[in-house]
Amino acid sequence: MPLLEVKDLSVSFGVIKAVKGISFTINEGEIVTLIGANGAGKTTTMNAITGVVKSQSGDIVFNGSSITNSNPADIVKKGISMSPEGRQVFPQMTVRENLELGAYTVKDKEVTKNGIRNAYELFPILKERAFQQAGTLSGGEQQMLAVARALMVNPKLLLLDEPSLGLAPLIVQNIFNLILKIRDMGTTVLLVEQNARMALSISDRGYVLETGKIVLDGTGKELMNNPKVIDAYLGGLS
Amino acid sequence: MANLNSKNKNELFSKIMEICARNSLIITIISLLFAISFPIVFSSQYLINIAINCLMYSVLAISLNLITGFMGITSLGHAGFMGVGAYTAAILSTRYGVNFIFTSIAATIVASLFGILLGLPTLRIKGRYLAIVTLGFGEIMRIIELNWVSLTRGPMGISGIPRMSLFGVAFSKPIHKYYVILVLLIITVYIVRSLMNSRIGRAFSSIRDDEIAADAMGINVFKYKIIGFAISSGLAGLAGAYYAHYMGFIDPNAFTFDESILILSMTIMGGMASIPGSIIGASFLSILPEALRAVADYRQIVYGLLLAVIMVFKPSGLLGGYNLKHIKQRFNFEQSTKGVDNHV
């Protein structure tokens, strides 16, 4: 049984159909990537899974139970957490407060403490910056904070929306190494990326979204070698 | 050169803030002692009445700061909630002879119910659109107060509101009224402070910083906005109840749009999300018109000019952008030996 199964999901904003009936699955322990151009519906799909936007039709099944259109708080409690697009950290709050907020749905203080300890271990820079306002961190540090914050609840499934957005190539490499590390620690990852080459190279499987529909799927390697993907997303060079 | 100067000035200000943050307990005690001894030292009624204004507006500015500074919801109708509280207290005490203690509790509850009622349909709207709705709310309240003559006596206002009294002892002198509002201010500061240091407070700040991310963290944004709105309007209602008993007379002209803007100016000038800032802002803007009596005819011009100058030189407000708690934590962290796990 897959960890997450999305069946025929559709999302509209008013008259605009952002996602037009897509289906895909994520198995436990995998890194799965959604790639696609701007406006393909990647972020909307993510937001529908976390309940931040409501879907029109279709079903999302997580760990055997339907979470379609549940309240975001309940979905977080079930074990899905997201690092939103564009490093949405809370800029006027300290790094530590940001982390504490990541575990907001968990009332047990020990879990929060452990989470913070683990976050500092995984991202030592965050410990040095613990009492700085998150808005004063560099872009890469903010991204790390966003990921660390999402990991605070020990999610079964981590959704990462464009973690490489606007970061220097070296930092991007770091982030992707971290994603592999997080997977090896036992968290399943759904990745949304425009940096398709990088994303596919670390992914077990991938789906290609085009204007709200899935047009291709396969393993990371297959997609990387697919002429259509090379043409459209990898700049025509292989 | 000018640039260098402003940088030095900012550093100086940061340094002062750091000293304040480290000695916050002493500063609190000194200000409290000052506030308690003020009416004893200055026995002039005129000065005490100005001080009462400062404290009352401090309550209003802090209550507005709770939603505007801490949660990022700009309200242009805060005087509306104050009016709801004032009318609740006035009607209860003149018609039913209810004591000040109970009228102020009732005013708090009724005003927060109005806050919830306004919040339920409108808090899904954001930013400037919400500001317009709150502006509308303030005006609707004023017009209801003006026209529902059987309840509010309309433009005639309600007069003869009984003085505050406690256990049969009437607080007739200004000095008594002063201590009542001082206690109310301390209660307000205590409520807002402990709220902001709690889980709820963290949720409030996260909503201000980034609503979508807060939502994704599993924070029920709508619920917390309603809670914030209810508490903020309740405190404004409390200040309104005090105002009614203090003045002995209220009419709709006391709760106009100008009043809302005055409260908002105090909050912004004092600094967003800063409780001491709100008190300083409220006191400054309450004292200023009195201090400018000397220049009589030019009073309003000087007042406006001063306000503009302050905002140009310190756009984030006097204490805005300085989170004393963060400064203190950072200082303690830097002092503690690095690498030791004691701050986890």
Coordinates of C-alpha atoms in Angstrom, one line a residue:
Chain A
M1 CA 0.0 0.0 0.0
P2 CA 1.4 3.4 -0.9
L3 CA 2.0 5.9 1.8
L4 CA 0.2 8.6 -0.2
E5 CA -2.2 8.1 -3.0
V6 CA -3.7 11.0 -4.9
K7 CA -6.6 10.0 -7.1
D8 CA -8.0 12.2 -9.8
L9 CA -7.4 15.4 -7.9
S10 CA -8.8 18.6 -9.3
V11 CA -8.4 22.1 -7.9
S12 CA -9.8 25.3 -9.3
F13 CA -9.4 29.0 -8.3
G14 CA -12.6 30.5 -9.5
V15 CA -12.9 29.7 -13.2
I16 CA -9.2 28.8 -13.5
K17 CA -8.5 25.1 -13.3
A18 CA -5.1 24.8 -11.8
V19 CA -5.0 21.0 -11.4
K20 CA -7.1 18.9 -13.8
G21 CA -7.5 15.4 -12.4
I22 CA -4.1 14.1 -11.6
S23 CA -3.2 10.8 -9.9
F24 CA 0.0 9.7 -8.4
T25 CA 1.4 7.6 -5.6
I26 CA 4.3 7.9 -3.1
N27 CA 5.6 4.8 -1.5
E28 CA 7.3 4.7 1.9
G29 CA 11.0 5.6 1.9
E30 CA 10.9 7.2 -1.6
I31 CA 11.9 10.6 -2.9
V32 CA 9.3 11.5 -5.5
T33 CA 9.6 14.7 -7.6
L34 CA 7.0 16.7 -9.4
I35 CA 8.6 18.7 -12.1
G36 CA 7.0 21.2 -14.4
A37 CA 7.1 24.8 -15.6
N38 CA 5.6 27.8 -13.9
G39 CA 1.8 27.5 -13.6
A40 CA 1.8 23.7 -14.1
G41 CA 0.0 23.2 -10.8
K42 CA 2.9 21.9 -8.6
T43 CA 2.5 24.1 -5.7
T44 CA -1.3 23.8 -5.9
T45 CA -1.0 20.1 -5.6
M46 CA 1.2 20.4 -2.6
N47 CA -1.2 22.9 -1.0
A48 CA -4.1 20.5 -1.7
I49 CA -2.3 17.7 0.1
T50 CA -1.7 19.8 3.2
G51 CA -5.2 21.1 3.1
V52 CA -4.2 24.7 2.7
V53 CA -6.3 24.9 -0.5
K54 CA -9.5 22.9 -1.0
S55 CA -9.9 20.5 -3.9
Q56 CA -13.0 20.3 -6.1
S57 CA -12.9 16.6 -6.8
G58 CA -10.7 13.6 -6.3
D59 CA -9.4 11.8 -3.3
I60 CA -6.2 12.0 -1.3
V61 CA -5.4 8.9 0.8
F62 CA -2.6 9.0 3.4
N63 CA -1.6 5.9 5.3
G64 CA -4.9 4.2 4.5
S65 CA -7.2 7.1 5.5
S66 CA -8.7 9.8 3.4
I67 CA -7.4 13.3 4.2
T68 CA -9.2 15.1 1.3
N69 CA -10.1 18.6 2.4
S70 CA -9.3 18.0 6.0
N71 CA -8.2 20.9 8.1
P72 CA -4.4 21.6 7.8
A73 CA -3.9 21.1 11.6
D74 CA -5.3 17.5 11.4
I75 CA -3.2 16.7 8.4
V76 CA 0.0 17.9 10.2
K77 CA -1.0 15.7 13.2
K78 CA -1.4 12.7 10.8
G79 CA 2.3 13.1 9.8
I80 CA 2.5 15.3 6.7
S81 CA 4.4 18.5 7.0
M82 CA 5.4 21.1 4.4
S83 CA 8.2 23.6 3.9
P84 CA 6.4 26.2 1.8
E85 CA 7.6 27.8 -1.4
G86 CA 9.9 30.8 -1.1
R87 CA 11.4 30.0 2.3
Q88 CA 8.4 31.2 4.2
V89 CA 10.0 31.5 7.6
F90 CA 8.5 33.8 10.2
P91 CA 10.9 36.8 9.7
Q92 CA 10.3 38.7 12.9
M93 CA 10.5 35.7 15.2
T94 CA 13.8 34.1 16.3
V95 CA 15.2 30.9 14.8
R96 CA 14.2 29.0 17.9
E97 CA 10.7 30.4 17.9
N98 CA 10.4 29.3 14.3
L99 CA 11.4 25.8 15.3
E100 CA 9.0 25.8 18.2
L101 CA 6.2 26.7 15.9
G102 CA 7.0 23.8 13.7
A103 CA 5.9 21.5 16.5
Y104 CA 2.8 23.6 17.3
T105 CA 0.4 20.7 16.9
V106 CA 2.5 18.7 19.5
K107 CA 1.6 19.6 23.0
D108 CA 4.4 17.5 24.6
K109 CA 7.3 19.8 25.5
E110 CA 9.8 16.9 25.4
V111 CA 9.0 16.3 21.7
T112 CA 9.7 20.0 21.0
K113 CA 13.0 19.9 22.9
N114 CA 14.1 16.8 21.1
G115 CA 13.1 18.2 17.8
I116 CA 15.1 21.3 18.4
R117 CA 18.1 19.3 19.5
N118 CA 17.8 17.2 16.3
A119 CA 17.4 20.3 14.2
Y120 CA 20.6 21.8 15.7
E121 CA 22.4 18.6 15.0
L122 CA 21.3 18.4 11.4
F123 CA 21.8 22.1 10.8
P124 CA 24.6 23.3 13.2
I125 CA 24.3 26.9 11.8
L126 CA 20.8 27.2 13.3
K127 CA 22.2 26.7 16.7
E128 CA 24.6 29.6 16.3
R129 CA 21.7 31.7 15.0
A130 CA 19.2 30.5 17.6
F131 CA 18.2 33.9 19.0
Q132 CA 18.5 35.9 15.8
Q133 CA 15.4 37.0 14.0
A134 CA 14.8 34.6 11.1
G135 CA 14.6 37.5 8.6
T136 CA 18.2 38.3 9.2
L137 CA 19.5 34.9 8.1
S138 CA 20.9 34.4 4.6
G139 CA 18.8 32.7 1.9
G140 CA 20.4 29.3 2.4
E141 CA 20.0 29.5 6.2
Q142 CA 16.4 30.4 5.9
Q143 CA 15.8 27.5 3.6
M144 CA 17.5 25.2 6.1
L145 CA 15.3 26.7 8.9
A146 CA 12.2 26.1 6.8
V147 CA 13.2 22.5 6.3
A148 CA 14.2 22.0 10.0
R149 CA 10.9 23.6 11.0
A150 CA 8.9 21.1 8.8
L151 CA 10.9 18.2 10.4
M152 CA 9.9 19.3 14.0
V153 CA 6.9 17.0 14.0
N154 CA 8.8 13.9 12.9
P155 CA 6.6 13.7 9.8
K156 CA 6.1 10.5 7.8
L157 CA 5.9 12.5 4.7
L158 CA 7.8 15.8 4.1
L159 CA 6.7 18.1 1.3
L160 CA 9.4 20.4 0.0
D161 CA 8.2 23.2 -2.3
E162 CA 11.1 24.5 -4.4
P163 CA 13.8 24.2 -1.8
S164 CA 16.4 25.5 -4.3
L165 CA 14.6 28.6 -5.2
G166 CA 17.0 31.6 -5.5
L167 CA 20.0 29.9 -3.8
A168 CA 23.6 29.8 -5.0
P169 CA 24.6 26.5 -6.7
L170 CA 26.8 25.4 -3.9
I171 CA 24.0 25.9 -1.3
V172 CA 21.6 24.0 -3.7
Q173 CA 24.0 21.1 -3.6
N174 CA 24.0 21.2 0.2
I175 CA 20.2 21.2 0.3
F176 CA 19.9 18.2 -2.0
N177 CA 22.4 16.3 0.1
L178 CA 20.3 17.1 3.1
I179 CA 17.2 15.8 1.4
L180 CA 19.0 12.5 0.8
K181 CA 20.0 12.4 4.5
I182 CA 16.5 13.1 5.6
R183 CA 15.2 10.2 3.5
D184 CA 17.9 7.9 4.9
M185 CA 16.7 8.9 8.4
G186 CA 13.3 7.4 7.4
T187 CA 11.2 10.3 6.1
T188 CA 9.5 10.0 2.8
V189 CA 9.9 13.1 0.6
L190 CA 7.8 14.7 -2.0
L191 CA 9.8 17.3 -3.8
V192 CA 8.6 20.0 -6.1
E193 CA 11.3 21.6 -8.2
Q194 CA 12.1 23.7 -11.2
N195 CA 15.7 22.6 -11.0
A196 CA 14.7 19.4 -12.7
R197 CA 18.1 17.9 -13.3
M198 CA 19.1 18.1 -9.7
A199 CA 15.8 16.9 -8.4
L200 CA 15.5 13.9 -10.7
S201 CA 19.1 12.9 -10.0
I202 CA 18.2 12.2 -6.3
S203 CA 14.7 11.0 -6.9
D204 CA 13.4 7.4 -7.0
R205 CA 10.5 8.4 -9.2
G206 CA 9.2 11.5 -10.8
Y207 CA 6.1 12.9 -12.5
V208 CA 6.0 15.7 -15.1
L209 CA 3.1 18.1 -14.8
E210 CA 2.0 20.3 -17.7
T211 CA -0.9 22.8 -17.3
G212 CA -2.6 20.8 -14.6
K213 CA -2.1 17.3 -16.0
I214 CA 0.5 14.6 -15.5
V215 CA 2.0 14.0 -18.9
L216 CA 4.9 11.6 -18.0
D217 CA 6.1 9.5 -15.2
G218 CA 8.9 7.1 -14.5
T219 CA 12.0 6.6 -12.4
G220 CA 14.3 9.5 -11.9
K221 CA 16.8 8.1 -14.3
E222 CA 14.2 7.3 -17.0
L223 CA 12.9 10.8 -16.9
M224 CA 16.4 12.3 -17.0
N225 CA 17.1 10.4 -20.2
N226 CA 13.7 11.0 -21.8
P227 CA 14.1 13.2 -24.8
K228 CA 10.9 15.1 -24.1
V229 CA 12.1 15.9 -20.6
I230 CA 15.6 16.8 -21.8
D231 CA 14.1 19.1 -24.4
A232 CA 11.5 20.9 -22.1
Y233 CA 13.1 20.9 -18.7
L234 CA 16.8 20.2 -18.9
G235 CA 17.7 22.8 -21.5
G236 CA 18.0 20.4 -24.4
L237 CA 21.4 19.2 -23.2
S238 CA 21.9 15.8 -21.8
Chain B
M1 CA 28.5 61.6 6.2
A2 CA 24.8 61.8 7.0
N3 CA 24.6 58.1 6.4
L4 CA 27.4 57.5 8.9
N5 CA 25.6 59.6 11.4
S6 CA 22.3 57.8 11.2
K7 CA 24.2 54.5 11.5
N8 CA 25.9 55.7 14.7
K9 CA 22.5 56.9 16.0
N10 CA 21.0 53.5 15.3
E11 CA 23.8 51.8 17.1
L12 CA 23.4 54.1 20.0
F13 CA 19.7 53.3 20.1
S14 CA 20.4 49.5 19.9
K15 CA 22.9 49.9 22.8
I16 CA 20.2 51.7 24.9
M17 CA 17.7 49.0 24.0
E18 CA 20.2 46.3 25.1
I19 CA 20.7 48.0 28.4
C20 CA 16.9 48.3 28.8
A21 CA 16.4 44.7 28.0
R22 CA 19.0 43.5 30.5
N23 CA 17.6 45.6 33.2
S24 CA 13.9 45.3 32.4
L25 CA 13.0 44.3 35.9
I26 CA 14.5 47.3 37.5
I27 CA 13.0 49.6 34.8
T28 CA 9.6 48.0 35.4
I29 CA 9.9 48.6 39.2
I30 CA 11.0 52.2 38.8
S31 CA 8.2 53.0 36.4
L32 CA 5.7 51.4 38.7
L33 CA 7.0 53.3 41.7
F34 CA 6.8 56.5 39.6
A35 CA 3.3 55.8 38.5
I36 CA 2.1 55.0 42.1
S37 CA 3.8 58.1 43.6
F38 CA 2.8 60.5 40.8
P39 CA -0.5 61.7 42.2
I40 CA 1.0 62.0 45.7
V41 CA 3.9 64.1 44.5
F42 CA 1.9 66.2 42.0
S43 CA -1.4 66.9 43.7
S44 CA -2.6 69.4 41.1
Q45 CA -5.9 68.1 39.6
Y46 CA -4.9 69.3 36.2
L47 CA -1.8 67.1 36.1
I48 CA -3.6 64.1 37.5
N49 CA -6.3 64.4 34.9
I50 CA -3.7 64.5 32.2
A51 CA -2.1 61.4 33.8
I52 CA -5.4 59.6 33.8
N53 CA -5.7 60.4 30.1
C54 CA -2.2 58.9 29.5
L55 CA -3.1 55.7 31.3
M56 CA -6.5 55.3 29.7
Y57 CA -5.1 55.8 26.2
S58 CA -2.3 53.4 27.2
V59 CA -4.9 50.7 27.8
L60 CA -6.5 51.5 24.4
A61 CA -3.2 51.6 22.5
I62 CA -2.0 48.3 24.0
S63 CA -5.3 46.6 23.2
L64 CA -5.0 47.9 19.6
N65 CA -1.4 46.8 19.5
L66 CA -2.5 43.3 20.3
I67 CA -4.1 43.0 16.9
T68 CA -2.2 45.6 14.9
G69 CA 1.3 45.1 16.2
F70 CA 1.3 41.5 17.3
M71 CA -1.1 40.0 14.7
G72 CA -0.8 42.5 11.8
I73 CA -4.5 43.3 11.5
T74 CA -4.9 47.1 11.1
S75 CA -8.1 48.3 12.7
L76 CA -9.5 51.8 12.0
G77 CA -12.5 51.3 14.2
H78 CA -11.1 50.8 17.6
A79 CA -13.1 53.7 19.1
G80 CA -16.2 51.7 18.1
F81 CA -15.4 49.0 20.6
M82 CA -14.5 51.6 23.2
G83 CA -18.0 53.1 22.5
V84 CA -19.7 49.8 22.9
G85 CA -18.0 49.3 26.3
A86 CA -18.8 52.9 27.4
Y87 CA -22.5 52.6 26.4
T88 CA -22.8 49.2 28.1
A89 CA -21.5 50.6 31.3
A90 CA -23.5 53.8 31.1
I91 CA -26.8 52.1 30.4
L92 CA -26.3 49.4 33.1
S93 CA -25.3 51.9 35.7
T94 CA -27.8 54.6 35.1
R95 CA -30.9 52.4 34.4
Y96 CA -30.2 49.4 36.6
G97 CA -27.8 50.9 39.2
V98 CA -25.1 48.3 38.6
N99 CA -21.8 48.8 40.4
F100 CA -18.7 49.9 38.5
I101 CA -17.0 46.5 39.0
F102 CA -19.9 44.7 37.2
T103 CA -20.4 47.3 34.5
S104 CA -16.8 47.1 33.6
I105 CA -16.9 43.3 33.4
A106 CA -20.1 43.5 31.4
A107 CA -18.6 46.1 29.1
T108 CA -15.6 43.9 28.5
I109 CA -17.7 40.9 27.6
V110 CA -20.2 42.9 25.4
A111 CA -17.3 44.6 23.5
S112 CA -15.5 41.3 22.9
L113 CA -18.8 39.7 21.7
F114 CA -19.0 42.6 19.2
G115 CA -15.4 41.9 18.3
I116 CA -16.3 38.2 17.6
L117 CA -19.4 39.2 15.7
L118 CA -17.4 41.6 13.5
G119 CA -14.6 39.1 13.2
L120 CA -16.6 36.0 12.1
P121 CA -17.6 37.3 8.7
T122 CA -14.7 39.6 8.0
L123 CA -11.5 38.2 9.3
R124 CA -11.1 36.1 6.1
I125 CA -10.5 39.5 4.4
K126 CA -6.9 40.8 4.7
G127 CA -4.9 43.9 5.0
R128 CA -6.3 47.2 3.7
Y129 CA -9.7 45.7 2.8
L130 CA -10.1 44.6 6.4
A131 CA -9.0 48.1 7.6
I132 CA -11.9 49.6 5.5
V133 CA -14.4 47.1 7.1
T134 CA -13.3 48.1 10.6
L135 CA -13.6 51.8 9.6
G136 CA -17.2 51.0 8.6
F137 CA -17.8 49.2 11.8
G138 CA -16.7 52.2 13.8
E139 CA -19.0 54.5 11.8
I140 CA -21.9 52.1 12.1
M141 CA -21.5 52.0 15.9
R142 CA -21.4 55.8 16.1
I143 CA -24.5 56.1 13.9
I144 CA -26.4 53.5 16.0
E145 CA -25.5 55.4 19.1
L146 CA -26.7 58.6 17.5
N147 CA -30.0 57.2 16.3
W148 CA -31.2 54.6 18.7
V149 CA -32.6 57.3 21.0
S150 CA -34.6 55.0 23.2
L151 CA -31.5 53.1 24.2
T152 CA -28.7 55.6 24.0
R153 CA -30.5 58.9 24.2
G154 CA -28.9 59.7 20.8
P155 CA -27.1 63.1 20.4
M156 CA -28.2 64.1 23.9
G157 CA -25.8 61.5 25.4
I158 CA -26.1 59.8 28.7
S159 CA -25.4 62.0 31.7
G160 CA -25.3 61.3 35.4
I161 CA -23.3 58.1 35.1
P162 CA -22.5 57.2 38.8
R163 CA -19.0 57.5 40.0
M164 CA -16.9 54.5 40.5
S165 CA -17.3 52.9 43.9
L166 CA -16.1 49.9 45.6
F167 CA -17.8 48.3 48.7
G168 CA -19.8 51.4 49.2
V169 CA -16.8 53.8 49.1
A170 CA -17.2 56.3 46.3
F171 CA -14.1 57.2 44.4
S172 CA -14.8 60.9 44.0
K173 CA -11.4 62.5 43.9
P174 CA -9.2 62.4 40.8
I175 CA -6.5 60.6 42.8
H176 CA -8.9 57.7 43.3
K177 CA -9.8 57.6 39.7
Y178 CA -6.2 57.6 38.9
Y179 CA -5.4 54.5 40.9
V180 CA -8.4 52.7 39.3
I181 CA -7.1 53.3 35.8
L182 CA -3.6 52.4 36.9
V183 CA -4.9 49.0 38.1
L184 CA -6.7 48.5 34.9
L185 CA -3.6 49.3 32.9
I186 CA -1.5 46.9 35.0
I187 CA -4.2 44.2 34.3
T188 CA -4.1 45.0 30.6
V189 CA -0.3 44.8 30.5
Y190 CA -0.3 41.6 32.4
I191 CA -2.9 40.0 30.2
V192 CA -1.3 41.0 26.9
R193 CA 2.2 40.2 28.1
S194 CA 1.4 36.7 29.4
L195 CA -0.6 36.1 26.2
M196 CA 2.3 37.0 24.0
N197 CA 4.6 34.7 26.0
S198 CA 2.3 31.8 25.6
R199 CA 1.6 29.3 22.8
I200 CA -1.3 31.6 21.7
G201 CA 1.1 34.5 21.4
R202 CA 3.5 32.5 19.3
A203 CA 0.6 31.6 17.0
F204 CA -0.3 35.3 16.8
S205 CA 3.2 36.4 15.7
S206 CA 3.4 33.6 13.2
I207 CA 0.1 34.7 11.6
R208 CA 1.5 38.3 11.4
D209 CA 4.7 37.1 9.8
D210 CA 3.3 34.6 7.3
E211 CA -0.2 33.4 7.2
I212 CA 0.3 30.6 4.7
A213 CA 3.3 29.2 6.6
A214 CA 1.3 29.4 9.8
D215 CA -1.5 27.5 8.2
A216 CA 1.0 24.8 7.0
M217 CA 2.3 24.5 10.5
G218 CA -1.1 23.4 11.6
I219 CA -2.1 26.7 13.3
N220 CA -5.8 27.4 13.0
V221 CA -5.3 31.0 11.6
F222 CA -9.0 31.9 11.7
K223 CA -9.5 30.7 15.3
Y224 CA -6.5 32.7 16.6
K225 CA -7.6 35.8 14.7
I226 CA -11.0 35.6 16.4
I227 CA -9.3 35.1 19.8
G228 CA -7.1 38.1 19.2
F229 CA -10.0 40.2 18.0
A230 CA -12.1 39.3 21.0
I231 CA -9.4 40.1 23.6
S232 CA -8.4 43.3 21.9
S233 CA -12.0 44.6 21.6
G234 CA -12.8 43.4 25.1
L235 CA -9.9 45.5 26.5
A236 CA -11.1 48.5 24.5
G237 CA -14.5 48.0 26.0
L238 CA -13.0 48.0 29.5
A239 CA -11.3 51.3 28.8
G240 CA -14.7 52.6 27.5
A241 CA -16.4 51.6 30.7
Y242 CA -13.8 53.4 32.7
Y243 CA -14.2 56.5 30.4
A244 CA -18.0 56.5 31.0
H245 CA -17.6 56.4 34.8
Y246 CA -14.7 58.8 34.8
M247 CA -16.4 61.5 32.7
G248 CA -19.9 60.9 34.1
F249 CA -21.3 61.8 30.6
I250 CA -20.9 60.2 27.2
D251 CA -22.2 61.0 23.8
P252 CA -21.5 59.5 20.3
N253 CA -19.0 62.3 19.6
A254 CA -16.5 60.7 22.0
F255 CA -16.1 57.6 19.8
T256 CA -15.5 59.0 16.3
F257 CA -13.2 58.0 13.5
D258 CA -10.8 60.7 14.8
E259 CA -10.6 58.9 18.1
S260 CA -9.8 55.6 16.3
I261 CA -7.0 57.3 14.3
L262 CA -5.6 58.9 17.5
I263 CA -5.4 55.5 19.1
L264 CA -3.8 54.0 16.0
S265 CA -1.3 56.9 15.9
M266 CA -0.3 56.2 19.5
T267 CA 0.2 52.5 18.7
I268 CA 2.3 53.2 15.5
M269 CA 4.3 56.0 17.1
G270 CA 5.1 54.0 20.1
G271 CA 6.2 51.0 18.0
M272 CA 4.5 47.9 16.7
A273 CA 4.3 44.9 19.0
S274 CA 5.9 46.8 21.9
I275 CA 3.9 47.2 25.1
P276 CA 6.2 49.9 26.6
G277 CA 6.1 51.5 23.2
S278 CA 2.3 51.8 23.4
I279 CA 2.5 53.3 26.8
I280 CA 5.1 55.9 25.7
G281 CA 3.2 56.6 22.5
A282 CA -0.1 57.1 24.3
S283 CA 1.4 59.2 27.0
F284 CA 3.3 61.4 24.5
L285 CA 0.3 62.1 22.3
S286 CA -1.9 62.7 25.4
I287 CA 0.6 65.2 26.9
L288 CA 1.6 66.9 23.7
P289 CA -1.7 68.9 23.1
E290 CA -1.5 70.1 26.8
A291 CA 2.2 71.0 26.6
L292 CA 1.5 72.9 23.4
R293 CA -1.1 75.2 25.0
A294 CA 1.6 77.8 25.2
V295 CA 1.5 78.2 21.4
A296 CA -2.3 78.3 21.4
D297 CA -3.3 79.0 17.8
Y298 CA -0.5 77.0 16.3
R299 CA -1.1 74.0 18.5
Q300 CA -2.5 71.7 15.8
I301 CA 0.2 72.7 13.3
V302 CA 3.0 72.0 15.8
Y303 CA 1.3 68.8 16.8
G304 CA 1.1 67.5 13.3
L305 CA 4.6 68.6 12.5
L306 CA 6.1 66.9 15.5
L307 CA 4.2 63.7 14.6
A308 CA 5.5 63.8 11.0
V309 CA 9.1 64.5 12.1
I310 CA 9.1 61.5 14.5
M311 CA 7.8 59.2 11.8
V312 CA 10.4 60.4 9.3
F313 CA 13.3 59.8 11.7
K314 CA 11.9 56.7 13.3
P315 CA 9.5 55.1 10.8
S316 CA 9.1 51.9 12.9
G317 CA 7.9 54.0 15.9
L318 CA 9.9 54.8 19.0
L319 CA 10.4 51.3 20.2
G320 CA 9.3 49.5 17.1
G321 CA 11.7 46.8 15.7
Y322 CA 13.2 46.2 19.1
N323 CA 12.0 43.0 20.7
L324 CA 13.3 43.3 24.2
K325 CA 12.8 39.6 24.8
H326 CA 14.8 38.6 21.8
I327 CA 17.6 41.1 22.8
K328 CA 17.7 39.6 26.2
Q329 CA 17.8 36.0 25.0
R330 CA 20.5 36.8 22.5
F331 CA 22.6 38.5 25.2
N332 CA 22.2 35.6 27.6
F333 CA 23.1 33.2 24.7
E334 CA 26.2 35.2 23.9
Q335 CA 27.2 35.2 27.5
S336 CA 26.8 31.5 28.0
T337 CA 29.7 29.5 26.8
K338 CA 29.1 28.5 23.2
G339 CA 28.7 24.9 22.4
V340 CA 27.2 23.9 25.7
D341 CA 23.7 22.4 25.4
N342 CA 22.2 24.4 28.3
H343 CA 19.9 26.6 26.2
V344 CA 18.0 23.7 24.6

